[in-house]
């Protein structure tokens, strides 16, 4: 797929301002301020419990934040009706545990949204879904059911299912964390390919190798705050904060998989 | 040189041919021996059980078949022919009443026709390769009851034929709307085009409905004359048909985030579930009229149908809720991320999985609903049980209780066992994750 065309001044795709979110009394997100430009690849990393998944889920309106505002291409998600409209048109999401629909075949998983939300004819939807399945390399599994395929294949199907709706933004919430080392590579390859096609992506991941290779911006979070934001080289190469340095030392040492991956 | 000679010496691996596991008997005789006579204790148990069966079955066969009387004019004659055999002659004599109740003899073809139509109508659902199952299912749900009540009730000025009329009018409106849409030259999107494909059947049905309303008026048969197995099946199938939608709505209501809907659903479910069905029936039939204006005359059967439907709906709600709770939150989130709204998420993602999980419980509910319908005999509807009781009051067949009860037990067993077997078949068919 050829890169999407961008105007000279890339517009703001996602903007989060003053987001505060509590789970009961637990303050999970604190004063989050954060912007993503069109075509930008953002990798969000940080220790578990730092609120990175929660933040990404806010972008997709899966979490209700008590304060602040999320805007997608300048449109606020505050109104529930408008929010679902925007999500429908612009945002796709990939989850850590895939969440494929087990009662539908791989192909039906991908065509469901096209047929029932976009009102596409069955044959057209099938055709489109097959192109996407081909792109992520699982075209031969179209008639299987999610229970019959491996984790890496499931995640690639999940990516195809999100892409088939033509989102402008793709959110990935730890897409490789539930996978075996061997399967991580096949999913990362798809993600790299996507990143190179010019898709706007926000990806929560511990794959530092992936971040180094494709990320324009790395966001480091801890304890519900954004600690550090900047170009990948800067944040991963010469972090400004102790917390970031600690974390990177841990991740890079403990993740041999990333060394030979990318 | 040594390198290549080493390569040529490489051994070629051949897997050992698979052998059957040891000790599996291959003839039926050997299998029989292995399973039932493997040890002295096992053999003794087998023989003892067989003997017990013999003790139980032989008097039954003796009574029901060997010494039974099949034709006699009355019970006295039965006795004189064979004093300790079954008197099936009474059943034969009353058979028509046990099946059709007091439905007029000349009109009984209507019941048969409805039954045949039902089987023919529902047939495609059970044929695995039939393409438009949803359509058949929906028509069975919405159109068949109108057709059935037109035939079974007869007459013109009943509420059902008026509904039939209203539906016919609605169809005319749909057809006209489609035509106008087409004339205006607006592009048809898929949902409209599938609506268009329905225009011919809809037209046919409309014509038929009008014809039935004005020209093909059948002799009216009061619901008080309905009875027997026919009435039992009518009550059971209406209750079963209504239980699932009512149950699904109540279960969704109970999980709703809107407090009014949530607490209304909880109140309804808990209230109905904590009252015995017979109480609900009594309340529906004897107490409801007190709260109605005098001019409103309620049909007893209609009251019973509403009561039984709501009752089994409340039970079904808890089954469905159990299924809904078993579906991971992630499924809903994935559906929402695709842009589905609440109803789409429920319809396409959550309910199909939840109902599949709950098939055994749902069918158990259906079976108990079918058996519970016999309670309507207490409030004076002539269902199959009350017909049997009445038979024992007939002067010619006085006190003939056992035979009709055996017949009823057999009929119920066939129906319930059939449902249970179908549910097992359905479970196997709907397994996805293998």
XYZ file of C-alpha atoms in Angstrom:
696
model
C 0.000 0.000 0.000
C 1.432 3.379 -0.944
C 1.894 5.970 1.801
C -1.084 8.174 2.511
C -0.698 11.722 1.315
C -0.200 14.359 3.919
C -0.516 18.101 3.609
C 2.667 20.041 4.291
C 1.444 20.959 7.724
C 0.313 17.649 9.268
C -2.918 18.167 11.147
C -3.477 17.001 14.680
C -5.047 13.539 14.647
C -5.483 12.964 18.352
C -5.331 15.447 21.150
C -5.764 14.703 24.841
C -5.973 17.656 27.175
C -6.177 17.597 30.941
C -7.366 13.989 31.134
C -8.005 12.772 34.665
C -9.484 9.376 35.330
C -10.325 7.621 38.555
C -11.241 3.964 39.098
C -13.253 4.326 42.309
C -10.705 6.208 44.416
C -7.650 5.218 42.433
C -6.306 8.088 40.365
C -5.313 6.206 37.214
C -4.574 9.053 34.794
C -3.242 12.381 36.017
C -3.366 15.559 33.896
C -2.547 13.814 30.626
C -1.619 16.272 27.855
C -0.660 14.689 24.584
C -0.953 15.184 20.844
C -0.508 12.925 17.823
C -0.053 14.321 14.317
C -1.451 12.636 11.239
C 0.888 9.907 10.058
C 2.814 9.893 13.309
C 3.828 6.622 14.930
C 3.681 6.909 18.704
C 4.928 4.186 21.000
C 3.715 4.332 24.576
C 5.791 2.431 27.096
C 6.124 2.241 30.836
C 5.854 -0.200 33.720
C 2.613 -2.110 34.194
C 0.005 -0.159 36.091
C 1.329 3.104 34.736
C -1.937 3.862 32.913
C -0.707 3.449 29.357
C -3.469 1.020 28.317
C -6.051 3.161 30.063
C -4.870 6.199 28.139
C -5.124 4.417 24.808
C -8.572 3.113 25.726
C -9.650 6.701 26.448
C -8.820 7.597 22.854
C -11.249 4.896 21.736
C -13.895 5.860 24.272
C -13.657 2.526 26.071
C -12.926 4.271 29.379
C -14.955 7.069 30.889
C -12.646 9.843 32.117
C -13.987 12.285 34.666
C -12.076 15.356 33.531
C -10.481 16.577 30.339
C -11.152 16.267 26.659
C -10.229 13.911 23.846
C -10.394 15.215 20.301
C -10.055 13.171 17.139
C -9.311 15.363 14.126
C -10.564 18.337 16.078
C -13.865 16.742 17.046
C -14.567 16.190 20.727
C -15.571 12.765 22.039
C -17.592 14.299 24.865
C -20.945 13.548 23.221
C -21.574 9.797 23.242
C -23.404 9.728 19.908
C -20.729 11.772 18.152
C -18.047 9.685 19.826
C -19.320 6.398 18.433
C -19.657 8.031 15.026
C -16.032 9.199 15.135
C -14.753 5.879 16.403
C -16.700 4.126 13.689
C -15.138 6.262 10.981
C -11.654 7.010 12.140
C -10.294 4.760 14.846
C -9.436 1.064 14.801
C -8.215 -0.888 17.769
C -6.172 -4.040 18.364
C -6.199 -5.661 21.800
C -3.694 -7.621 23.827
C -5.969 -10.661 23.947
C -7.189 -10.288 20.341
C -10.909 -10.498 21.211
C -11.816 -12.188 17.946
C -15.451 -13.284 17.816
C -15.291 -17.039 18.439
C -18.674 -17.832 16.864
C -17.714 -16.333 13.505
C -15.198 -17.566 10.950
C -12.051 -15.535 10.310
C -13.608 -14.059 7.194
C -16.874 -13.253 8.986
C -14.898 -11.597 11.779
C -13.573 -9.188 9.180
C -16.751 -8.668 7.159
C -19.154 -8.173 10.074
C -18.398 -4.471 10.434
C -18.437 -3.862 6.689
C -21.823 -5.473 6.218
C -23.665 -4.264 9.281
C -22.064 -0.878 9.863
C -20.939 0.271 6.446
C -23.863 -1.439 4.706
C -21.631 -3.144 2.157
C -22.842 -6.051 0.007
C -21.671 -9.485 1.128
C -19.575 -10.180 -1.964
C -17.847 -6.790 -1.850
C -17.152 -7.188 1.853
C -15.716 -10.671 1.320
C -13.470 -9.346 -1.406
C -12.205 -6.480 0.698
C -11.654 -8.652 3.774
C -9.691 -11.169 1.711
C -7.362 -8.429 0.472
C -6.645 -7.390 4.050
C -6.198 -10.987 5.215
C -3.773 -11.459 2.343
C -1.882 -8.383 3.440
C -1.359 -9.698 6.967
C -0.529 -13.124 5.561
C -3.428 -15.240 6.772
C -5.569 -15.461 3.635
C -5.505 -19.259 3.776
C -7.240 -19.226 7.172
C -10.353 -17.368 5.976
C -12.735 -20.272 6.620
C -11.298 -21.349 9.948
C -12.617 -20.297 13.344
C -10.613 -18.328 15.924
C -10.407 -21.407 18.150
C -8.486 -23.237 15.428
C -5.571 -20.853 14.848
C -2.469 -19.790 16.772
C -2.027 -16.632 18.828
C 0.125 -14.873 16.266
C -2.397 -15.662 13.552
C -5.221 -14.425 15.771
C -3.484 -11.124 16.328
C -2.865 -10.686 12.600
C -6.549 -11.403 11.946
C -7.418 -8.833 14.623
C -5.262 -6.290 12.800
C -6.995 -7.130 9.511
C -10.375 -6.817 11.212
C -9.469 -3.323 12.372
C -7.944 -2.287 9.032
C -10.843 -3.460 6.919
C -12.910 -0.564 8.284
C -10.410 1.923 6.753
C -9.477 3.655 9.987
C -7.292 6.753 9.870
C -5.882 5.936 13.280
C -4.913 2.516 14.600
C -4.585 1.943 18.325
C -2.654 -1.110 19.485
C -2.821 -2.116 23.126
C 0.131 -4.417 23.861
C -0.433 -6.386 20.664
C 2.432 -8.805 21.265
C 2.347 -9.242 25.044
C 0.231 -12.387 24.990
C 2.317 -14.135 22.325
C 5.182 -16.649 22.239
C 8.552 -15.237 21.098
C 8.225 -16.978 17.731
C 4.841 -15.424 17.062
C 5.882 -11.946 18.151
C 7.958 -11.583 15.027
C 5.133 -12.292 12.600
C 2.938 -9.682 14.276
C 5.735 -7.112 14.515
C 6.441 -7.570 10.807
C 2.851 -6.659 10.025
C 3.052 -3.656 12.332
C 6.265 -2.411 10.723
C 4.676 -2.772 7.300
C 1.688 -0.765 8.513
C 3.882 1.925 10.051
C 5.703 2.302 6.749
C 2.416 2.715 4.889
C 1.810 6.005 6.708
C -0.968 4.968 9.082
C -1.299 7.052 12.236
C -0.557 4.622 15.036
C -0.520 4.693 18.799
C 1.013 1.521 20.125
C 1.447 0.421 23.709
C 4.326 -2.036 23.682
C 7.402 -3.294 25.469
C 9.098 -4.081 22.168
C 11.849 -1.469 22.353
C 13.288 -2.760 19.091
C 10.030 -1.950 17.341
C 9.994 1.498 18.935
C 13.572 2.194 17.796
C 12.813 1.125 14.276
C 9.522 2.837 13.488
C 8.446 5.213 16.252
C 8.455 8.940 15.543
C 7.641 9.684 19.136
C 8.021 7.681 22.318
C 5.879 8.451 25.322
C 7.042 7.116 28.651
C 4.451 6.821 31.389
C 4.674 5.978 35.078
C 2.143 6.205 37.915
C -0.573 7.659 35.697
C 1.596 10.521 34.437
C 3.428 11.146 31.212
C 7.051 11.323 32.387
C 8.771 11.983 29.145
C 7.835 12.546 25.495
C 10.129 12.980 22.557
C 11.684 11.499 19.441
C 12.509 7.817 19.827
C 16.257 8.418 19.669
C 16.086 10.922 22.481
C 13.807 9.088 24.906
C 15.265 5.650 24.322
C 18.863 6.792 23.773
C 19.408 9.504 26.333
C 16.450 9.682 28.713
C 16.189 12.804 30.848
C 14.543 11.245 33.862
C 15.719 8.599 36.333
C 12.406 6.709 36.092
C 12.797 6.265 32.340
C 16.381 5.140 32.634
C 15.479 2.530 35.285
C 12.702 1.139 33.140
C 14.756 0.977 29.941
C 17.591 -0.784 31.727
C 15.068 -3.405 32.871
C 13.299 -3.882 29.573
C 16.365 -4.079 27.396
C 18.099 -6.522 29.724
C 15.059 -8.681 30.260
C 13.872 -8.894 26.706
C 16.280 -10.955 24.628
C 13.580 -11.328 22.020
C 13.886 -7.709 20.980
C 17.586 -7.965 20.242
C 17.368 -10.251 17.264
C 13.891 -9.236 16.149
C 14.241 -6.036 14.274
C 36.046 -36.854 1.351
C 35.292 -38.071 4.868
C 32.621 -35.402 5.059
C 30.692 -36.736 2.067
C 31.067 -40.381 3.112
C 29.614 -39.416 6.498
C 26.653 -37.865 4.747
C 25.971 -40.995 2.744
C 26.069 -43.023 5.945
C 23.271 -40.919 7.477
C 20.486 -43.232 8.686
C 17.065 -42.744 7.232
C 14.305 -42.475 9.810
C 11.177 -44.511 9.223
C 8.351 -44.110 11.733
C 7.070 -47.317 13.334
C 3.724 -48.283 11.852
C 0.822 -47.444 14.151
C -0.736 -50.361 16.059
C -4.181 -50.521 17.656
C -4.155 -50.082 21.443
C -4.022 -53.378 23.349
C -7.051 -54.984 24.925
C -9.748 -53.420 22.770
C -12.311 -56.031 21.892
C -13.111 -56.180 18.209
C -16.222 -58.347 18.016
C -19.477 -57.406 19.707
C -19.414 -60.594 21.741
C -15.963 -59.818 23.080
C -16.993 -56.226 23.749
C -20.077 -57.407 25.615
C -17.935 -59.677 27.723
C -15.414 -56.960 28.386
C -17.970 -54.378 29.438
C -20.591 -56.359 31.297
C -18.918 -59.593 32.435
C -15.360 -58.489 33.159
C -15.394 -59.793 36.743
C -17.611 -61.885 39.003
C -19.085 -58.760 40.590
C -19.719 -57.142 37.245
C -21.365 -60.299 35.938
C -23.516 -60.566 39.065
C -24.604 -56.933 38.724
C -25.468 -57.421 35.076
C -27.536 -60.514 35.786
C -29.249 -58.908 38.775
C -30.149 -55.806 36.757
C -31.490 -57.886 33.913
C -33.615 -59.856 36.395
C -34.910 -56.619 37.941
C -35.816 -55.365 34.482
C -37.655 -58.601 33.840
C -39.585 -58.248 37.105
C -40.598 -54.704 36.177
C -41.228 -55.080 32.491
C -43.034 -58.387 32.313
C -46.132 -57.366 34.347
C -46.229 -54.113 32.364
C -46.124 -55.940 29.038
C -48.641 -58.390 30.426
C -50.998 -55.580 31.424
C -50.456 -53.206 28.516
C -50.266 -55.641 25.608
C -50.935 -59.312 26.272
C -54.029 -59.004 28.437
C -55.162 -55.656 27.032
C -58.586 -55.096 25.508
C -58.668 -53.002 22.357
C -62.314 -52.931 21.499
C -65.272 -52.870 23.816
C -68.418 -50.837 24.206
C -67.814 -49.834 27.828
C -65.686 -50.545 30.865
C -67.939 -53.365 32.085
C -67.347 -55.215 28.833
C -63.588 -54.636 29.227
C -63.769 -56.290 32.648
C -65.719 -59.241 31.412
C -63.194 -59.893 28.627
C -60.035 -59.462 30.670
C -60.245 -58.327 34.311
C -56.561 -57.454 34.787
C -55.545 -56.084 31.419
C -55.475 -52.517 30.181
C -58.731 -51.242 28.777
C -57.416 -49.409 25.690
C -60.918 -49.509 24.243
C -61.732 -46.442 26.331
C -58.756 -44.592 24.916
C -59.734 -45.573 21.392
C -63.227 -44.334 22.092
C -62.048 -41.034 23.565
C -58.981 -40.596 21.370
C -60.476 -37.818 19.300
C -61.328 -35.848 22.443
C -57.930 -36.398 24.006
C -56.262 -34.944 20.923
C -58.705 -32.202 19.884
C -60.651 -31.457 23.055
C -64.202 -30.357 22.329
C -63.293 -28.805 18.984
C -66.221 -29.514 16.602
C -65.653 -32.725 14.619
C -66.360 -31.077 11.287
C -63.774 -28.350 11.907
C -60.939 -30.549 13.109
C -59.280 -30.454 9.690
C -58.300 -26.893 10.572
C -56.126 -28.118 13.436
C -54.569 -30.756 11.201
C -53.916 -28.176 8.515
C -52.234 -25.827 10.992
C -50.067 -28.677 12.228
C -49.059 -29.719 8.714
C -48.412 -26.083 7.777
C -46.251 -25.668 10.872
C -44.146 -28.688 9.992
C -43.798 -27.559 6.378
C -43.043 -23.968 7.392
C -40.432 -24.911 9.976
C -38.809 -27.594 7.833
C -36.213 -25.350 6.120
C -34.826 -24.321 9.523
C -33.726 -27.889 10.152
C -32.221 -28.385 6.698
C -28.627 -27.375 7.204
C -27.985 -26.094 3.658
C -31.047 -23.854 3.346
C -29.920 -20.250 2.721
C -32.617 -17.934 4.088
C -33.090 -19.380 7.547
C -33.470 -16.053 9.309
C -36.279 -15.094 6.979
C -38.087 -18.398 7.526
C -37.578 -18.068 11.253
C -38.934 -14.526 11.382
C -41.925 -15.404 9.227
C -42.605 -18.384 11.471
C -42.488 -16.050 14.415
C -44.565 -13.177 13.112
C -46.746 -14.429 10.271
C -47.449 -18.039 11.153
C -49.295 -17.229 14.428
C -51.634 -14.939 12.465
C -52.296 -17.641 9.919
C -52.773 -20.237 12.671
C -55.152 -18.113 14.697
C -57.157 -17.235 11.598
C -57.676 -20.944 10.974
C -58.146 -22.019 14.565
C -60.402 -19.215 15.765
C -62.433 -18.624 12.621
C -64.976 -15.819 12.431
C -64.229 -12.213 11.576
C -64.643 -9.981 14.549
C -61.898 -11.226 16.754
C -58.848 -9.270 17.732
C -56.523 -11.627 15.880
C -58.094 -11.149 12.501
C -57.956 -7.422 13.135
C -54.224 -7.691 13.794
C -53.953 -9.774 10.654
C -55.714 -6.971 8.840
C -53.373 -4.368 10.331
C -50.324 -6.366 9.279
C -51.727 -6.642 5.796
C -52.145 -2.868 5.703
C -48.586 -2.387 6.963
C -47.365 -4.582 4.126
C -49.251 -2.499 1.601
C -47.573 0.578 3.022
C -44.144 -1.075 2.754
C -44.791 -2.021 -0.853
C -45.975 1.456 -1.740
C -42.982 2.971 0.032
C -40.649 0.698 -1.932
C -42.275 1.672 -5.205
C -42.144 5.380 -4.389
C -38.496 4.992 -3.427
C -37.824 3.285 -6.716
C -39.728 5.896 -8.715
C -37.812 8.693 -7.070
C -34.713 6.977 -8.388
C -32.875 6.942 -5.085
C -30.138 4.328 -4.963
C -31.230 1.295 -3.038
C -28.904 0.210 -0.291
C -28.756 -3.498 0.586
C -31.353 -3.402 3.341
C -33.840 -1.862 0.944
C -33.063 -4.250 -1.851
C -33.700 -7.258 0.376
C -36.961 -5.561 1.312
C -37.719 -5.291 -2.404
C -37.170 -8.983 -2.885
C -39.992 -9.536 -0.407
C -42.500 -7.497 -2.371
C -44.112 -10.399 -4.247
C -44.659 -12.643 -1.223
C -45.868 -9.571 0.655
C -48.337 -8.777 -2.095
C -49.596 -12.369 -2.102
C -50.023 -12.354 1.645
C -51.857 -9.061 1.548
C -54.325 -10.323 -1.025
C -54.782 -13.488 1.008
C -55.299 -11.507 4.186
C -57.962 -9.329 2.586
C -59.647 -12.371 1.104
C -59.657 -14.121 4.468
C -61.029 -11.039 6.167
C -64.012 -10.656 3.849
C -64.668 -13.763 1.793
C -63.162 -16.875 3.338
C -64.777 -16.575 6.740
C -64.549 -19.790 8.723
C -67.019 -20.983 11.321
C -65.956 -19.395 14.611
C -64.829 -21.828 17.306
C -64.816 -20.441 20.835
C -61.573 -20.980 22.749
C -63.636 -22.647 25.483
C -64.092 -25.540 23.073
C -60.338 -25.894 22.523
C -58.782 -28.722 24.432
C -56.783 -31.909 24.611
C -53.275 -32.319 23.305
C -54.038 -29.520 20.832
C -54.592 -26.991 23.633
C -51.555 -28.232 25.538
C -49.405 -27.706 22.454
C -50.896 -24.283 21.748
C -50.142 -23.063 25.282
C -46.694 -24.655 25.347
C -45.624 -23.335 21.948
C -46.865 -19.806 22.621
C -45.073 -19.834 25.992
C -41.882 -21.200 24.434
C -42.030 -18.696 21.566
C -42.569 -15.764 23.882
C -40.230 -16.883 26.672
C -37.020 -16.278 24.758
C -37.672 -12.693 23.589
C -39.184 -11.739 26.957
C -36.279 -13.414 28.734
C -33.677 -11.690 26.575
C -35.271 -8.267 27.104
C -35.555 -8.802 30.860
C -31.974 -10.073 31.103
C -30.653 -7.093 29.154
C -32.856 -4.845 31.287
C -31.433 -6.321 34.449
C -27.912 -5.512 33.251
C -28.883 -2.065 31.997
C -27.079 0.991 33.317
C -30.374 2.914 33.457
C -31.651 2.473 37.023
C -35.358 2.602 36.165
C -35.128 -0.195 33.595
C -32.770 -2.164 35.800
C -34.916 -2.117 38.932
C -38.159 -2.692 37.034
C -36.607 -5.795 35.448
C -35.250 -7.060 38.756
C -38.598 -6.524 40.460
C -40.480 -8.310 37.719
C -38.101 -11.272 37.563
C -37.891 -11.744 41.317
C -41.603 -11.259 41.869
C -42.663 -13.727 39.192
C -40.032 -16.281 40.083
C -40.996 -16.340 43.741
C -44.658 -17.111 43.057
C -45.863 -20.589 41.992
C -47.226 -20.781 38.455
C -50.609 -21.936 39.675
C -50.930 -18.744 41.745
C -50.035 -16.650 38.726
C -52.668 -18.510 36.713
C -55.345 -18.010 39.366
C -54.499 -14.346 39.587
C -54.646 -13.954 35.824
C -57.992 -15.689 35.499
C -59.908 -14.786 38.652
C -58.386 -11.553 39.899
C -57.568 -9.676 36.715
C -61.265 -9.179 35.787
C -61.820 -7.324 39.097
C -59.464 -4.610 37.926
C -60.989 -4.366 34.483
C -64.017 -2.304 33.521
C -67.145 -4.438 33.214
C -67.403 -3.944 29.488
C -64.077 -5.646 28.869
C -64.576 -9.349 28.553
C -61.311 -11.218 28.642
C -60.780 -14.514 26.953
C -59.648 -17.070 29.511
C -57.167 -18.689 27.128
C -55.652 -15.315 26.254
C -55.172 -14.540 29.962
C -53.540 -17.916 30.499
C -51.257 -17.424 27.495
C -50.084 -14.057 28.783
C -49.554 -15.426 32.292
C -47.614 -18.514 31.173
C -45.512 -16.467 28.731
C -44.529 -13.916 31.359
C -43.842 -16.655 33.874
C -41.539 -18.641 31.620
C -40.022 -15.366 30.365
C -38.948 -14.508 33.905
C -37.277 -17.885 34.286
C -35.673 -17.573 30.868
C -34.296 -14.152 31.843
C -32.066 -15.706 34.467
C -30.823 -18.341 32.000
C -29.970 -15.670 29.470
C -28.323 -13.504 32.123
C -26.096 -16.425 33.073
C -25.034 -16.683 29.448
C -24.450 -12.948 29.125
C -22.222 -12.980 32.185
C -20.079 -15.720 30.686
C -19.137 -13.536 27.715
C -15.888 -11.663 28.296
C -15.976 -7.863 28.428
C -13.403 -7.852 25.616
C -16.009 -9.073 23.127
C -18.150 -6.012 23.761
C -15.123 -3.735 23.582
C -13.988 -5.251 20.294
C -17.475 -4.771 18.863
C -17.605 -1.168 20.051
C -14.198 -0.523 18.533
C -15.604 -1.628 15.191
C -18.240 1.055 15.717
C -21.173 -1.120 16.741
C -23.846 0.382 18.945
C -25.432 -1.399 21.898
C -28.075 -3.307 19.947
C -25.695 -4.360 17.168
C -23.198 -5.572 19.758
C -25.875 -7.601 21.513
C -27.450 -8.976 18.345
C -24.323 -9.979 16.437
C -21.715 -10.611 19.119
C -22.953 -11.201 22.640
C -26.322 -12.945 22.303
C -25.258 -15.581 19.744
C -22.464 -16.646 22.074
C -24.511 -16.379 25.254
C -27.450 -18.356 23.880
C -25.154 -21.047 22.516
C -23.641 -21.477 25.965
C -27.068 -21.651 27.539
C -28.695 -24.195 25.194
C -28.925 -26.940 27.857
C -30.509 -24.570 30.379
C -32.826 -23.016 27.834
C -34.091 -26.399 26.686
C -34.533 -27.504 30.288
C -36.720 -24.427 30.729
C -38.695 -25.283 27.605
C -39.266 -28.818 28.856
C -40.504 -27.654 32.221
C -42.730 -25.083 30.518
C -44.282 -27.843 28.418
C -44.949 -29.918 31.513
C -46.158 -26.920 33.522
C -48.940 -26.326 31.005
C -50.836 -29.225 32.588
C -51.531 -26.866 35.499
C -54.087 -25.027 33.381
C -56.410 -27.975 33.969
C -56.788 -26.708 37.551
C -58.298 -23.440 36.394
C -60.648 -25.275 34.069
C -59.030 -25.264 30.651
C -59.627 -28.617 29.003
C -56.030 -29.528 28.295
C -54.934 -33.102 27.811
C -54.925 -33.825 31.554
C -58.419 -32.515 32.199
C -59.723 -34.405 29.161
C -58.321 -37.573 30.711
C -60.020 -36.797 34.015
C -63.274 -36.145 32.216
C -62.962 -39.456 30.488
C -62.954 -41.168 33.895
C -66.207 -39.364 34.669
C -67.876 -40.694 31.553
C -70.556 -43.156 32.674
C -69.370 -45.755 30.172
C -65.721 -45.516 31.230
C -66.199 -44.689 34.893
C -62.951 -44.622 36.921
C -60.722 -45.422 33.962
C -57.706 -43.425 35.223
C -54.583 -45.458 34.580
C -54.821 -45.936 30.837
C -55.205 -42.254 29.863
C -52.420 -41.306 32.276
C -50.110 -43.887 30.689
C -50.973 -42.444 27.290
C -50.305 -38.891 28.506
C -47.025 -39.916 30.098
C -45.962 -41.515 26.822
C -46.894 -38.441 24.797
C -45.027 -36.115 27.175
C -42.019 -38.408 27.202
C -41.816 -38.417 23.412
C -42.111 -34.612 23.242
C -39.633 -33.860 26.035
C -37.103 -36.482 25.016
C -37.304 -35.200 21.459
C -36.569 -31.652 22.609
C -33.684 -32.792 24.749
C -32.153 -34.813 21.927
C -32.524 -31.908 19.539
C -30.762 -29.631 22.000
C -27.837 -32.072 22.184
C -27.703 -32.154 18.405
C -27.803 -28.345 18.289
C -24.996 -28.098 20.833
C -22.786 -30.359 18.757
C -23.616 -28.467 15.592
C -22.828 -25.065 17.051
C -19.427 -25.900 18.487
C -16.884 -23.452 17.150
C -13.599 -23.781 18.900
C -12.051 -27.006 17.703
